[in-house]
């Protein structure tokens, strides 16, 4: 009898909208109000997790970063019971001991629903020092050591260190061990002063798909968050990251592949075509040039180029020379090299390199099933649930269609986020 296939897991965003600004100037509202509604919808429809994005500079991408993810999700933990809580936090501007304490606390207050989306940050350095942003290579080296330290701290409480007794918890301090880490970036004695976590470790997500990002994800991530615009991109990336993970001694088809799904919904093909056409006609191409410049690393000038001509090769940067968002530079550089016009690239940049599709719920389910069946999609993010029209298409159209096909589950299956994702066991504790 064949082993049951892990069902597709679902995530929805819970931060970064301009509703934060609306609530900030309305004394009758909390900046958490919209998120509370998203959380209610998510749990009612058995969505597996809430995702809090983050950026560290004002105005970089809408209102993303307008609320700190860990505090925001800790507040949501108190009013939810099943949904996972994924916080985006950088390793570049945080110390691993603080990260272990923060995520350890989130895992405790949520009873085992915490996840860390580790990033290395492509901006925000001006808010932490007067130094330039470290190179991608240095950022990933620091991230590697940071994750090593954090995992050692989570595992510094050995099995049996804290057990229930007749008069409450009984602590065996001999089983709470120092880690005595000395590395290039950090010196940490340990142990962690927060008790062993419900999940032992929060679920490890990681975002970044340049060469450095693939190496980090292959080494540490249980779930990688990626921008895979086409099916071919998904196949190529999945093979690369899982091959490297296997070389590092990891099995169990890890890491899982997590893609953001930017969907345009319609009840018929004619309606879909009309909505797509209207969205393209409404494009602000002046703002779009600036957005595309950012996708290409920020060091190019597209202001004088013709909209209906390809970008000259001489304008495109060498990704290896770019210090910021190298993965995005690779994505849009590849599209430009295919001969797409500036107009087409600006329209594509609205989705910032993520997977975009348009269709009826059945057609969109076909696109999802293609990736799921090929083993290049394990977790998917859907948005717009508080919008009446979009929410109806997702919850009453797309989800029932995926469930009918046996792709999407119908209920939470465990008490922790790790269990609901159906992840394999963590590696054994290292002996002292």
XYZ file of C-alpha atoms in Angstrom:
432
model
C 0.000 0.000 0.000
C 1.481 3.367 -1.036
C 2.177 6.014 1.585
C -0.363 8.830 1.728
C 0.882 11.959 0.002
C 1.275 15.050 2.174
C -1.577 17.414 1.321
C -0.901 20.900 0.019
C -0.484 23.353 2.891
C -1.913 26.880 2.787
C -0.722 30.224 4.129
C -2.149 33.736 4.020
C -0.519 37.087 4.718
C -1.468 39.032 7.807
C 0.614 42.204 7.638
C 1.839 44.879 5.264
C -1.481 46.321 4.100
C -2.386 50.003 4.181
C -5.148 49.140 6.671
C -2.368 49.635 9.230
C -2.233 53.324 8.312
C -6.030 53.628 8.427
C -6.140 52.132 11.923
C -3.220 54.257 13.116
C -5.275 57.443 12.669
C -8.561 56.043 14.004
C -8.761 55.941 17.789
C -11.623 53.444 17.620
C -9.461 50.844 15.866
C -6.390 48.757 16.597
C -3.750 48.054 13.975
C -4.532 44.416 14.727
C -8.181 44.614 13.621
C -7.698 43.542 10.002
C -5.346 40.764 11.059
C -7.928 39.489 13.534
C -10.428 39.161 10.699
C -7.876 37.366 8.507
C -7.070 35.009 11.386
C -10.762 34.251 11.952
C -11.257 33.458 8.263
C -8.073 31.383 8.181
C -9.033 29.139 11.084
C -12.622 28.767 9.888
C -11.309 27.535 6.534
C -8.455 25.405 7.930
C -5.677 27.527 6.447
C -2.437 26.271 7.960
C -0.582 29.491 8.777
C -0.489 33.278 8.963
C 2.577 34.926 7.438
C 4.012 38.245 8.615
C 6.408 39.830 6.122
C 8.893 42.513 7.112
C 11.113 45.232 5.677
C 13.351 47.552 7.664
C 13.064 50.832 5.730
C 10.122 53.199 5.352
C 8.421 53.236 1.973
C 10.368 50.329 0.502
C 7.313 48.308 -0.520
C 4.017 49.791 0.574
C 3.310 49.345 4.260
C 5.347 46.151 4.690
C 7.234 46.554 7.944
C 4.709 48.926 9.503
C 4.291 46.476 12.405
C 6.989 44.303 13.981
C 6.190 40.667 13.057
C 6.942 38.868 16.342
C 4.902 41.202 18.532
C 2.105 41.211 15.965
C 1.932 37.415 15.812
C 2.230 37.047 19.588
C -0.928 39.140 19.871
C -2.662 36.886 17.333
C -1.528 33.791 19.232
C -3.807 34.783 22.099
C -6.946 34.790 19.929
C -6.225 31.727 17.750
C -5.807 28.068 18.562
C -4.691 26.114 15.490
C -3.179 28.317 12.786
C 0.616 28.513 12.455
C 2.425 31.826 12.961
C 5.310 32.609 10.567
C 7.409 35.661 11.448
C 9.952 37.121 9.026
C 13.072 38.205 10.931
C 16.548 38.968 9.621
C 19.781 37.406 10.787
C 21.818 40.393 9.577
C 20.688 42.828 12.274
C 19.847 40.486 15.170
C 21.894 38.452 17.626
C 21.114 34.707 17.757
C 20.619 34.616 21.530
C 17.896 37.266 21.196
C 16.386 35.396 18.240
C 16.234 32.162 20.228
C 14.535 33.925 23.141
C 12.025 35.709 20.897
C 11.023 32.678 18.856
C 11.146 30.421 21.889
C 8.670 32.696 23.635
C 6.402 32.800 20.573
C 6.394 29.013 20.462
C 5.430 28.840 24.137
C 2.678 31.480 24.081
C 1.147 29.830 20.993
C 1.501 26.273 22.329
C 3.717 25.136 19.506
C 2.656 27.162 16.475
C 5.728 29.345 15.824
C 7.801 29.463 12.650
C 10.753 31.634 11.671
C 11.142 32.871 8.102
C 14.855 33.680 8.165
C 16.044 36.374 5.764
C 19.331 38.217 5.329
C 17.878 41.649 4.371
C 18.698 43.671 1.281
C 17.984 47.035 2.898
C 17.703 48.798 6.238
C 21.384 48.997 7.114
C 21.062 52.778 7.587
C 18.934 52.134 10.661
C 21.511 49.952 12.425
C 24.840 51.689 11.779
C 26.631 53.995 9.372
C 28.258 51.016 7.642
C 27.387 49.808 4.163
C 25.177 46.761 3.740
C 27.413 43.682 3.992
C 27.901 41.699 0.799
C 25.531 38.790 0.115
C 28.366 36.395 0.834
C 28.974 37.933 4.262
C 25.261 38.121 5.045
C 24.844 34.419 4.277
C 27.949 33.490 6.274
C 26.521 35.349 9.274
C 23.117 33.712 8.711
C 24.717 30.260 8.656
C 26.412 30.816 11.997
C 23.316 32.472 13.444
C 21.134 29.472 12.601
C 23.731 27.092 13.997
C 23.764 29.007 17.288
C 19.983 29.309 17.523
C 19.513 25.575 16.995
C 22.155 24.775 19.612
C 20.328 27.049 22.054
C 16.951 25.414 21.372
C 18.577 22.026 21.948
C 20.432 23.099 25.102
C 17.474 21.757 27.099
C 17.895 18.006 26.766
C 15.033 15.498 27.064
C 14.030 15.105 30.703
C 15.353 18.513 31.780
C 11.865 19.661 32.759
C 9.247 17.102 33.703
C 5.885 17.159 35.485
C 5.977 16.161 39.147
C 3.490 15.859 42.012
C 4.056 19.470 43.039
C 4.526 21.027 39.621
C 7.461 21.074 37.204
C 10.671 19.371 38.254
C 13.913 20.753 36.829
C 17.044 18.683 36.319
C 19.570 21.474 35.797
C 22.237 18.967 34.778
C 20.284 18.426 31.566
C 20.339 22.130 30.664
C 23.712 22.442 29.000
C 25.959 25.278 27.891
C 26.685 25.456 24.176
C 30.031 27.281 24.444
C 29.934 28.562 20.888
C 32.843 30.595 19.542
C 32.661 31.542 15.893
C 33.498 34.241 13.391
C 30.529 36.434 14.304
C 29.262 35.273 17.698
C 30.424 34.060 21.078
C 27.562 32.501 23.021
C 27.928 30.464 26.220
C 24.313 29.445 26.736
C 22.226 27.637 27.700
C 18.964 29.226 26.630
C 17.095 30.537 29.660
C 13.712 29.673 28.151
C 12.368 26.138 28.792
C 12.347 23.488 26.105
C 9.897 24.487 23.376
C 6.636 22.695 22.550
C 8.017 21.997 19.044
C 11.621 21.667 20.287
C 12.421 24.177 17.523
C 10.063 26.537 15.679
C 9.501 25.453 12.080
C 12.381 26.834 10.011
C 11.359 28.754 6.907
C 13.940 30.562 4.787
C 13.598 33.061 1.954
C 16.265 33.656 -0.660
C 17.035 31.923 -3.933
C 20.388 33.205 -5.094
C 23.266 30.722 -4.853
C 23.810 31.745 -1.230
C 20.113 31.398 -0.500
C 19.972 27.905 -1.987
C 22.940 26.835 0.145
C 21.385 28.218 3.328
C 17.986 26.697 2.575
C 19.458 23.326 1.703
C 21.402 23.269 4.973
C 18.780 24.508 7.447
C 15.306 25.139 6.037
C 12.352 22.862 6.503
C 10.379 25.112 4.128
C 11.868 27.462 1.514
C 9.878 30.511 0.391
C 10.641 31.163 -3.252
C 9.759 33.303 -6.261
C 9.170 30.734 -9.000
C 7.319 32.473 -11.795
C 7.087 29.488 -14.147
C 6.718 25.733 -13.870
C 10.191 25.326 -15.373
C 11.639 27.662 -12.734
C 9.985 25.562 -10.017
C 11.421 22.311 -11.395
C 14.927 23.754 -11.739
C 14.968 25.338 -8.281
C 13.479 22.322 -6.504
C 16.035 19.998 -8.056
C 18.897 22.330 -7.095
C 17.908 22.870 -3.465
C 16.949 19.246 -2.757
C 20.037 17.859 -4.485
C 22.203 20.091 -2.311
C 20.190 19.128 0.804
C 20.803 15.442 0.026
C 24.519 16.132 -0.392
C 24.440 17.652 3.095
C 22.921 14.466 4.488
C 19.290 15.552 4.641
C 16.541 13.298 3.365
C 12.753 13.152 3.576
C 12.352 15.338 0.450
C 13.303 18.438 2.374
C 13.024 21.316 2.194
C 9.365 21.770 1.320
C 8.705 24.294 -1.477
C 6.570 27.327 -0.607
C 5.340 29.624 -3.395
C 3.246 32.765 -3.275
C 0.313 32.506 -5.696
C -0.688 35.841 -7.246
C -4.026 34.934 -8.809
C -6.545 36.823 -10.901
C -9.960 35.185 -10.551
C -12.965 35.172 -12.853
C -16.147 33.177 -13.312
C -15.465 32.727 -17.029
C -12.539 33.027 -19.411
C -14.091 36.207 -20.841
C -14.292 37.804 -17.407
C -10.698 36.827 -16.647
C -9.479 38.327 -19.934
C -11.333 41.567 -19.226
C -9.922 41.910 -15.719
C -6.377 41.239 -16.906
C -6.744 43.782 -19.736
C -8.145 46.432 -17.397
C -5.317 45.899 -14.922
C -2.715 46.260 -17.655
C -4.413 49.391 -19.006
C -4.350 50.929 -15.516
C -0.599 50.399 -15.089
C 1.347 53.452 -13.899
C 4.436 53.068 -16.078
C 6.384 55.877 -14.405
C 6.053 54.179 -11.032
C 6.623 50.873 -12.778
C 10.000 51.962 -14.145
C 11.132 52.719 -10.601
C 9.823 49.382 -9.336
C 11.601 47.492 -12.115
C 14.808 49.420 -11.430
C 14.574 48.117 -7.866
C 13.990 44.567 -9.120
C 17.205 44.961 -11.135
C 19.227 45.930 -8.095
C 18.638 49.682 -7.977
C 21.674 50.657 -10.012
C 20.058 50.998 -13.447
C 18.246 53.920 -15.101
C 15.243 52.973 -17.241
C 13.732 56.442 -17.487
C 14.647 57.112 -21.132
C 14.027 53.648 -22.580
C 11.169 52.977 -24.990
C 8.288 50.999 -23.498
C 7.836 48.688 -26.471
C 11.474 47.744 -26.941
C 13.579 45.229 -25.014
C 16.027 46.568 -22.449
C 19.480 46.760 -24.083
C 21.829 44.096 -22.757
C 24.336 46.793 -21.847
C 21.874 48.209 -19.284
C 21.333 44.935 -17.446
C 23.551 44.344 -14.403
C 25.672 41.285 -13.763
C 23.875 39.658 -10.791
C 27.190 38.854 -9.128
C 27.962 42.590 -8.971
C 24.708 43.430 -7.170
C 24.609 43.731 -3.386
C 20.822 43.831 -2.937
C 18.082 41.371 -3.908
C 20.355 39.307 -6.101
C 17.650 36.673 -6.575
C 15.247 39.263 -7.994
C 17.982 40.581 -10.296
C 18.454 37.069 -11.645
C 14.698 36.632 -12.213
C 14.156 39.882 -14.099
C 17.497 39.721 -15.873
C 16.443 36.346 -17.250
C 13.082 37.739 -18.413
C 14.823 40.686 -20.073
C 17.288 38.367 -21.801
C 14.314 36.516 -23.313
C 13.493 39.693 -25.237
C 10.508 40.901 -23.239
C 9.785 44.579 -23.741
C 10.093 47.173 -21.020
C 6.284 47.367 -20.934
C 5.992 43.617 -20.370
C 8.657 43.685 -17.680
C 6.971 46.544 -15.835
C 3.665 44.651 -15.842
C 5.444 41.503 -14.638
C 7.187 43.465 -11.870
C 3.825 44.086 -10.177
C 4.138 40.514 -8.891
C 7.813 41.087 -7.896
C 8.885 37.852 -9.548
C 6.289 35.625 -7.886
C 4.037 33.072 -9.564
C 1.135 34.852 -11.255
C -1.817 33.153 -12.929
C -5.254 34.152 -14.178
C -8.290 31.966 -14.694
C -11.440 30.425 -13.325
C -11.142 28.446 -10.075
C -10.934 25.230 -12.085
C -8.164 26.592 -14.331
C -6.206 27.904 -11.356
C -6.601 24.528 -9.641
C -5.116 22.956 -12.788
C -2.059 25.219 -12.501
C -1.636 24.356 -8.819
C -2.129 20.646 -9.426
C 0.540 20.645 -12.151
C 3.155 21.813 -9.649
C 1.808 19.699 -6.786
C 1.808 16.512 -8.867
C 5.347 17.270 -10.070
C 6.549 17.535 -6.477
C 7.602 21.180 -6.803
C 4.871 22.715 -4.630
C 4.179 21.833 -0.992
C 2.958 25.105 0.529
C 1.045 27.911 -1.196
C 0.179 31.436 -0.130
C -3.158 32.971 -1.101
C -4.240 36.543 -0.378
C -7.185 38.888 -0.470
C -9.383 36.901 1.915
C -11.033 39.979 3.452
C -12.039 41.257 0.019
C -15.566 39.986 -0.618
C -15.017 39.032 -4.254
C -11.546 37.519 -3.914
C -12.412 35.761 -0.675
C -15.448 34.174 -2.317
C -13.392 32.887 -5.247
C -10.701 31.451 -2.940
C -12.869 29.953 -0.206
C -15.904 28.910 -2.237
C -14.238 28.245 -5.579
C -10.548 27.370 -5.514
C -10.394 25.555 -2.152
C -13.421 23.273 -2.780
C -11.991 22.398 -6.196
C -8.613 21.479 -4.693
C -10.315 19.450 -1.960
C -12.419 17.629 -4.535
C -9.168 16.586 -6.212
C -7.697 15.377 -2.909
C -4.935 18.002 -2.969
C -6.048 20.160 -0.037
C -6.877 18.848 3.421
C -10.128 19.447 5.273
C -8.922 19.963 8.850
C -5.921 20.539 11.073
C -4.282 17.203 11.824
C -2.147 17.948 14.889
C -1.647 20.193 17.868
C 1.461 21.975 16.605
C 2.363 23.733 13.381
C 5.092 21.160 12.792
C 2.491 18.380 12.986
C 0.058 20.204 10.706
C 2.784 20.601 8.076
C 3.454 16.848 8.368
C 7.169 17.465 8.722
C 9.569 14.590 9.417
C 11.153 14.373 12.889
C 13.947 16.753 13.788
C 17.466 15.288 13.873
C 18.505 13.600 17.131
C 19.944 15.679 19.947
C 23.718 15.900 19.842
C 25.396 14.304 22.836
C 27.377 16.565 25.134
